[in-house]
Amino acid sequence: MAPPPHRLVVLSVCILALSTAVVSSRYYKSAAFERPFHFSILTLLFSGLVLYAYARYVLPLETSYAPIENGRASAKPSAASFIADALRSSLRPSSSLALLVACLVARTILYWRTIRTIHCSWDGLQAFLPFILAIYDVLELRPIHLPRHTHETQGRTAGSGAFTRYATISLVWGLVAADTFLLSERGAGAICPSGWYVERMIPVAQLITLVLDAVLIYQIGRLRQGNEAQPKTWSFLATLFIASASVLAFLAIWSSADTANLRWNVSLTWLAIGDLVADSLAVSIGIISGIYLLGVFHPTTVSLWVSMTSVFVYIQWRIMDGTMIQVWSNWWGFATGFFLFLGAGVLLQISKTGTFQLQPTGESIVSRNRYSLYAMIVFLLVFCQTAFMSPGKLHSTPGPFILNARTESDAWLARAMKSRSLGAAVAEYKERYGIPPPPNFDRWYDYATSAESPIIDTFDQIHTDLLPYWGTLPSVLRQRTTHLLEHPSLSMGGIIIEGGNIEISPHIRGTHRWMMDVMKEMLEPFAQWLPDMQLAFNLDDECRISVPFDRMEAYVGEAHVSRARLAAKQELMPFTDSQESSWTKDFLGADDKIWDENSPWFSTWSKSPIFYEWISPTCPANSAVHKYHWWNRKAKCLGCSSPHMTAGFLSNWTLSGDLCHQPDLAYLHGVLSSPSAMAPSHTLFPVFSQSRLNNFADILYPSPWNFADKVSFENNRSTPWYEKLNSVYWRGASSDGFAAHGAWQTFLRARFVHMAAKAKASLAAKSVFNYIPSHRDMLSSLASSTSISTPPTSPEDAQSTTDHQVAINVSFVGTFNRCDERDCTAEHTTFYGSSTAEPPPSLDFQEHWIHRHLIDLDGAAFSGRFLPFLKSASLPYRAALFRTWWEERVHPWRHFVPLDVRLGDVWRTVGYFGGSEKGSAQADEMAQAGREWALRALRKEDMRVYMFRLLLEWGRIVDDRREDLGFQL
């Protein structure tokens, strides 16, 4: 076989490096890699077809290709003979087709299993591939030739010494690379369950995958460097890839017998399709380049190029997000980085010829070690880049956010209570919302002022919620409301208001009847001023209405047109007793068969991921969720949170609830990954919900849970700040979603409890070389300002916990029941120590008030504890995606501490408020401000004021004459 052209070799090296760099840079953001079967099938298919075309049509045209058969140039082979030759070559034991197909299929299955539980994996193991290949090269059985001359013995000894040196350095380089990954890791808090579960075996699966990679690379290298005719080699590889793709396709189709797998296999977004095609092509190009280079270089050399490229791309990524400056700011991190680059240079020097032969002795020291010198120069350049280009600061405090929040909150309150008379309120309404207020606005104003509502003018939440419904015909809204009440299996509670009287729909499950009884109590004081209407209240926790972005834009456009016509009217009409708008009430007398009726407009998505079906469509085309997927549950996506985070703290609470720029949250919240009860619709049905995700269109209303004081703050249990324990306190259940197939491992509450339990470990230095003392944790101010201690249980015990020590008192209580049997056991073992351990008992809710730092977390929807937390004079910390009716009137950094749901800021924030005198004083001030405001603006009277105004607005929207209705003096 003629030697390959030098330019072609250089081009192949560049293509392989570029392909590896592109794939590595896209790895966490591409939807292709969360679908290992789709990705592997396409990649193998593309590679196989290209190799077949090359061997079938290109090789015969090359001038160097002139195979001789019976003394004469062979004719162009037919497709049948081409495949037959490949199959005959596969019968050789040294290149068994079946063995290599099995390796490729097994590798894909193991990779699929690893991706599903990526948070239990070990990062950086790919750096050990050169070492494993070196070991495999020795273990591979080969003929033994005894040396015939002394110089052969010396050469063999020299080669053995070179191999030993290469294997040792490659092992150390792999360890250093893995340690670099670990030191720079920014985790999202996902949990690897305790006990003997398959998730704990993921590192073993990774190692087996690495060994399979080594087998495949080595065997392909042997084929490429063999003496057989090259067309047979290329055809054999084409057959190998196509056969492997066929086997994987069969397994994928077979798995589709399960409904969940079928939905996953066929429900592909355009983004996923684009990523699959793009990344499969990129990897195919890399594979073909690598196969070509394996005919020129030793497999260890090719694998070293790939490993080095992927590691250094990772380092560049961490430099740009500000992580490496923190890693390399201490001596161990710096030493690790230095040896990472130096080791790469040494390995390149040893393997530059593709063998393990020692270098000629005639070269100078500088020449023999020039690759190491190049590597040190590159490291210095990269270190300078890190020092001068890394964003962010190492240390910051939330002080500036607190000052800004005080100013903005005061300005908001001034605007909210601007009007001092009915006439001023009417004028302010017209100026804010562009239309006249609804009929009976004067009755609402009298009610609000008599209730001493501090808010008269600012009800932007109502305006935002109801705006798209102005773009729908009133008759359609009434029909859709009736449809909801005619299908009680949708878990809707009905309220019928007619002639000032309130009637509750009889078709409500007994467990939820109390909600409608509370709503009736809430509405009764002002029902006489409401027009006739029917209301459908969502009885489930999860929200319901997800309208695609383009359709919502059309609704809003129509809404502005309708409201403009109303604004132009000079004469306005009031509500009348005899409305032309009719409501159907036939469903009220229906028998129990009504429960068997299913709505075609709603889908069942319980226990299924909802992000890409019900969140992504609601986002603009240019939003992040339509540009990339972040499938890695283990790694934190800093770019996903950067729009609402500043210097490590949450700076924009409103934006933090918008999922359109946060594709990583698809797997970090129970309601998004595995909701307990989810029956959503893409149609704009008028559903009233207690809370909703920002991307849903449910109409928010004051929660019956809070109005009925299901959990409340008892004033006689109030404790002054200075007597409260300086501790973080949380008790609750794992109610985020339904735990199936390990979904609980990324739920918000589970992640928080696990992070709290591991707080001490998180403050300790992280390294695979943990026997070396170091202070490397520069990510958390808690390490320097706070110590974690055993939680005190009473104020008397607080004497052992000073104002500069924060205790952590966090735990689940009771048994786990929103889960299948396997996951219930896994949760119990992980959080309680063993499957038979007795769970902690529930405590009196009033125990919260003796603790300074109270954590509020989403459950299946909003947390009903937040309002009592505000009233307690303790400091509430809130990590939530669900929004409620009072969002606009309760302000972050003024009344509570906002936390990102990734929880990366929790200990740093607690460390500031609990670990310094200044922080403690600001925490006390914020807690008092929250208490005072809650007692003024979040009373039952304020809920009624809000609901009164909401239903006046709604009554106008569902009236056929809505463009003529309004209040005027």
mmCIF file of C-alpha atoms in Angstrom, residues 272-435:
data_model
loop_
_atom_site.group_PDB
_atom_site.id
_atom_site.type_symbol
_atom_site.label_atom_id
_atom_site.label_comp_id
_atom_site.label_asym_id
_atom_site.label_seq_id
_atom_site.Cartn_x
_atom_site.Cartn_y
_atom_site.Cartn_z
ATOM 1 C CA ALA A 272 -34.109 17.942 18.060
ATOM 2 C CA ILE A 273 -34.200 16.875 14.419
ATOM 3 C CA GLY A 274 -31.777 19.622 13.431
ATOM 4 C CA ASP A 275 -29.391 18.760 16.256
ATOM 5 C CA LEU A 276 -29.525 15.049 15.425
ATOM 6 C CA VAL A 277 -28.678 15.638 11.787
ATOM 7 C CA ALA A 278 -25.979 18.253 12.467
ATOM 8 C CA ASP A 279 -24.199 16.384 15.244
ATOM 9 C CA SER A 280 -24.500 13.017 13.542
ATOM 10 C CA LEU A 281 -22.844 14.486 10.458
ATOM 11 C CA ALA A 282 -20.130 16.128 12.586
ATOM 12 C CA VAL A 283 -19.344 12.894 14.412
ATOM 13 C CA SER A 284 -19.491 10.904 11.166
ATOM 14 C CA ILE A 285 -16.916 13.224 9.630
ATOM 15 C CA GLY A 286 -14.737 12.764 12.708
ATOM 16 C CA ILE A 287 -15.128 8.981 12.566
ATOM 17 C CA ILE A 288 -14.157 8.831 8.894
ATOM 18 C CA SER A 289 -11.142 11.083 9.494
ATOM 19 C CA GLY A 290 -10.139 8.967 12.482
ATOM 20 C CA ILE A 291 -10.427 5.754 10.463
ATOM 21 C CA TYR A 292 -8.189 7.227 7.808
ATOM 22 C CA LEU A 293 -5.609 8.322 10.383
ATOM 23 C CA LEU A 294 -5.643 4.893 12.012
ATOM 24 C CA GLY A 295 -4.008 3.636 8.839
ATOM 25 C CA VAL A 296 -1.114 6.024 9.422
ATOM 26 C CA PHE A 297 -0.738 6.451 13.197
ATOM 27 C CA HIS A 298 -0.903 4.224 16.230
ATOM 28 C CA PRO A 299 -4.374 4.133 17.872
ATOM 29 C CA THR A 300 -2.979 5.715 21.050
ATOM 30 C CA THR A 301 -1.882 8.745 19.073
ATOM 31 C CA VAL A 302 -5.272 9.251 17.430
ATOM 32 C CA SER A 303 -7.086 8.756 20.731
ATOM 33 C CA LEU A 304 -4.730 11.225 22.401
ATOM 34 C CA TRP A 305 -5.610 13.917 19.875
ATOM 35 C CA VAL A 306 -9.319 13.358 20.471
ATOM 36 C CA SER A 307 -8.988 13.312 24.273
ATOM 37 C CA MET A 308 -6.777 16.401 24.353
ATOM 38 C CA THR A 309 -9.116 18.350 22.105
ATOM 39 C CA SER A 310 -12.212 17.541 24.171
ATOM 40 C CA VAL A 311 -10.457 18.400 27.456
ATOM 41 C CA PHE A 312 -9.094 21.703 26.194
ATOM 42 C CA VAL A 313 -12.460 22.713 24.709
ATOM 43 C CA TYR A 314 -13.949 22.051 28.130
ATOM 44 C CA ILE A 315 -11.304 24.279 29.732
ATOM 45 C CA GLN A 316 -12.096 27.092 27.292
ATOM 46 C CA TRP A 317 -15.771 26.807 28.172
ATOM 47 C CA ARG A 318 -14.974 27.013 31.880
ATOM 48 C CA ILE A 319 -12.708 29.995 31.296
ATOM 49 C CA MET A 320 -15.510 31.905 29.616
ATOM 50 C CA ASP A 321 -18.033 31.204 32.385
ATOM 51 C CA GLY A 322 -15.578 32.303 35.107
ATOM 52 C CA THR A 323 -14.942 28.922 36.708
ATOM 53 C CA MET A 324 -11.280 28.351 35.845
ATOM 54 C CA ILE A 325 -10.118 31.591 37.459
ATOM 55 C CA GLN A 326 -11.444 30.208 40.726
ATOM 56 C CA VAL A 327 -9.874 26.781 40.163
ATOM 57 C CA TRP A 328 -6.482 28.196 39.236
ATOM 58 C CA SER A 329 -6.488 30.790 42.019
ATOM 59 C CA ASN A 330 -5.023 28.263 44.473
ATOM 60 C CA TRP A 331 -1.841 26.273 44.298
ATOM 61 C CA TRP A 332 -3.403 22.853 43.728
ATOM 62 C CA GLY A 333 -5.643 24.048 40.919
ATOM 63 C CA PHE A 334 -2.731 25.815 39.271
ATOM 64 C CA ALA A 335 -0.509 22.732 39.604
ATOM 65 C CA THR A 336 -3.245 20.550 38.126
ATOM 66 C CA GLY A 337 -3.591 22.842 35.135
ATOM 67 C CA PHE A 338 0.154 23.003 34.610
ATOM 68 C CA PHE A 339 0.585 19.221 34.642
ATOM 69 C CA LEU A 340 -2.455 18.811 32.398
ATOM 70 C CA PHE A 341 -0.767 20.823 29.643
ATOM 71 C CA LEU A 342 2.748 19.527 30.312
ATOM 72 C CA GLY A 343 1.570 15.907 30.312
ATOM 73 C CA ALA A 344 -0.145 16.419 26.963
ATOM 74 C CA GLY A 345 3.102 17.732 25.513
ATOM 75 C CA VAL A 346 5.122 14.803 26.852
ATOM 76 C CA LEU A 347 2.615 12.278 25.478
ATOM 77 C CA LEU A 348 2.687 13.940 22.084
ATOM 78 C CA GLN A 349 6.469 13.833 22.139
ATOM 79 C CA ILE A 350 6.516 10.117 22.909
ATOM 80 C CA SER A 351 3.860 9.152 20.384
ATOM 81 C CA LYS A 352 4.650 11.564 17.563
ATOM 82 C CA THR A 353 5.847 8.752 15.289
ATOM 83 C CA GLY A 354 2.909 6.523 16.117
ATOM 84 C CA THR A 355 5.116 4.033 17.986
ATOM 85 C CA PHE A 356 6.751 3.715 21.360
ATOM 86 C CA GLN A 357 10.288 3.994 20.084
ATOM 87 C CA LEU A 358 12.793 6.216 21.854
ATOM 88 C CA GLN A 359 14.001 9.343 20.136
ATOM 89 C CA PRO A 360 17.373 9.428 18.329
ATOM 90 C CA THR A 361 20.186 10.400 20.636
ATOM 91 C CA GLY A 362 21.617 12.896 18.159
ATOM 92 C CA GLU A 363 18.858 15.442 18.896
ATOM 93 C CA SER A 364 19.439 18.235 21.379
ATOM 94 C CA ILE A 365 17.565 18.368 24.666
ATOM 95 C CA VAL A 366 15.423 21.259 23.459
ATOM 96 C CA SER A 367 14.588 19.445 20.225
ATOM 97 C CA ARG A 368 13.726 16.206 21.995
ATOM 98 C CA ASN A 369 11.404 18.036 24.389
ATOM 99 C CA ARG A 370 10.004 20.671 22.076
ATOM 100 C CA TYR A 371 6.412 19.440 22.474
ATOM 101 C CA SER A 372 6.663 19.864 26.238
ATOM 102 C CA LEU A 373 8.033 23.366 25.705
ATOM 103 C CA TYR A 374 5.161 24.163 23.342
ATOM 104 C CA ALA A 375 2.699 22.853 25.929
ATOM 105 C CA MET A 376 4.115 25.082 28.689
ATOM 106 C CA ILE A 377 3.920 28.114 26.409
ATOM 107 C CA VAL A 378 0.278 27.268 25.601
ATOM 108 C CA PHE A 379 -0.490 26.910 29.303
ATOM 109 C CA LEU A 380 0.966 30.338 30.068
ATOM 110 C CA LEU A 381 -1.104 31.875 27.267
ATOM 111 C CA VAL A 382 -4.273 30.134 28.480
ATOM 112 C CA PHE A 383 -3.555 31.196 32.058
ATOM 113 C CA CYS A 384 -3.182 34.816 30.937
ATOM 114 C CA GLN A 385 -6.439 34.474 29.021
ATOM 115 C CA THR A 386 -8.077 33.170 32.192
ATOM 116 C CA ALA A 387 -6.753 36.042 34.276
ATOM 117 C CA PHE A 388 -7.822 38.799 31.891
ATOM 118 C CA MET A 389 -10.970 37.432 30.208
ATOM 119 C CA SER A 390 -12.867 35.644 32.962
ATOM 120 C CA PRO A 391 -16.172 37.352 33.831
ATOM 121 C CA GLY A 392 -17.559 38.091 37.270
ATOM 122 C CA LYS A 393 -16.099 38.630 40.700
ATOM 123 C CA LEU A 394 -14.903 36.178 43.274
ATOM 124 C CA HIS A 395 -16.735 37.894 46.115
ATOM 125 C CA SER A 396 -19.902 39.985 46.199
ATOM 126 C CA THR A 397 -22.882 40.569 48.486
ATOM 127 C CA PRO A 398 -26.607 41.184 47.932
ATOM 128 C CA GLY A 399 -26.307 44.637 49.507
ATOM 129 C CA PRO A 400 -26.865 46.567 46.238
ATOM 130 C CA PHE A 401 -29.974 44.526 45.455
ATOM 131 C CA ILE A 402 -31.439 45.314 48.859
ATOM 132 C CA LEU A 403 -30.926 49.052 48.381
ATOM 133 C CA ASN A 404 -32.447 49.007 44.889
ATOM 134 C CA ALA A 405 -35.372 46.893 46.050
ATOM 135 C CA ARG A 406 -36.209 49.367 48.825
ATOM 136 C CA THR A 407 -36.299 52.247 46.341
ATOM 137 C CA GLU A 408 -38.312 50.354 43.731
ATOM 138 C CA SER A 409 -40.765 48.990 46.300
ATOM 139 C CA ASP A 410 -41.462 52.429 47.720
ATOM 140 C CA ALA A 411 -42.013 53.813 44.213
ATOM 141 C CA TRP A 412 -44.372 50.932 43.357
ATOM 142 C CA LEU A 413 -46.398 51.475 46.518
ATOM 143 C CA ALA A 414 -46.714 55.180 45.776
ATOM 144 C CA ARG A 415 -48.153 54.364 42.347
ATOM 145 C CA ALA A 416 -50.371 51.601 43.711
ATOM 146 C CA MET A 417 -52.184 53.901 46.174
ATOM 147 C CA LYS A 418 -52.024 57.063 44.104
ATOM 148 C CA SER A 419 -55.778 57.663 43.829
ATOM 149 C CA ARG A 420 -57.586 59.258 46.781
ATOM 150 C CA SER A 421 -61.059 59.500 45.254
ATOM 151 C CA LEU A 422 -63.320 57.579 42.910
ATOM 152 C CA GLY A 423 -62.799 60.119 40.162
ATOM 153 C CA ALA A 424 -59.037 59.879 40.498
ATOM 154 C CA ALA A 425 -59.247 56.076 40.454
ATOM 155 C CA VAL A 426 -61.312 56.117 37.249
ATOM 156 C CA ALA A 427 -58.889 58.499 35.570
ATOM 157 C CA GLU A 428 -55.887 56.458 36.701
ATOM 158 C CA TYR A 429 -57.525 53.263 35.408
ATOM 159 C CA LYS A 430 -58.036 54.810 31.963
ATOM 160 C CA GLU A 431 -54.479 56.073 31.861
ATOM 161 C CA ARG A 432 -52.968 52.732 32.857
ATOM 162 C CA TYR A 433 -55.094 50.316 30.884
ATOM 163 C CA GLY A 434 -56.412 52.411 28.005
ATOM 164 C CA ILE A 435 -60.103 51.605 28.522
#
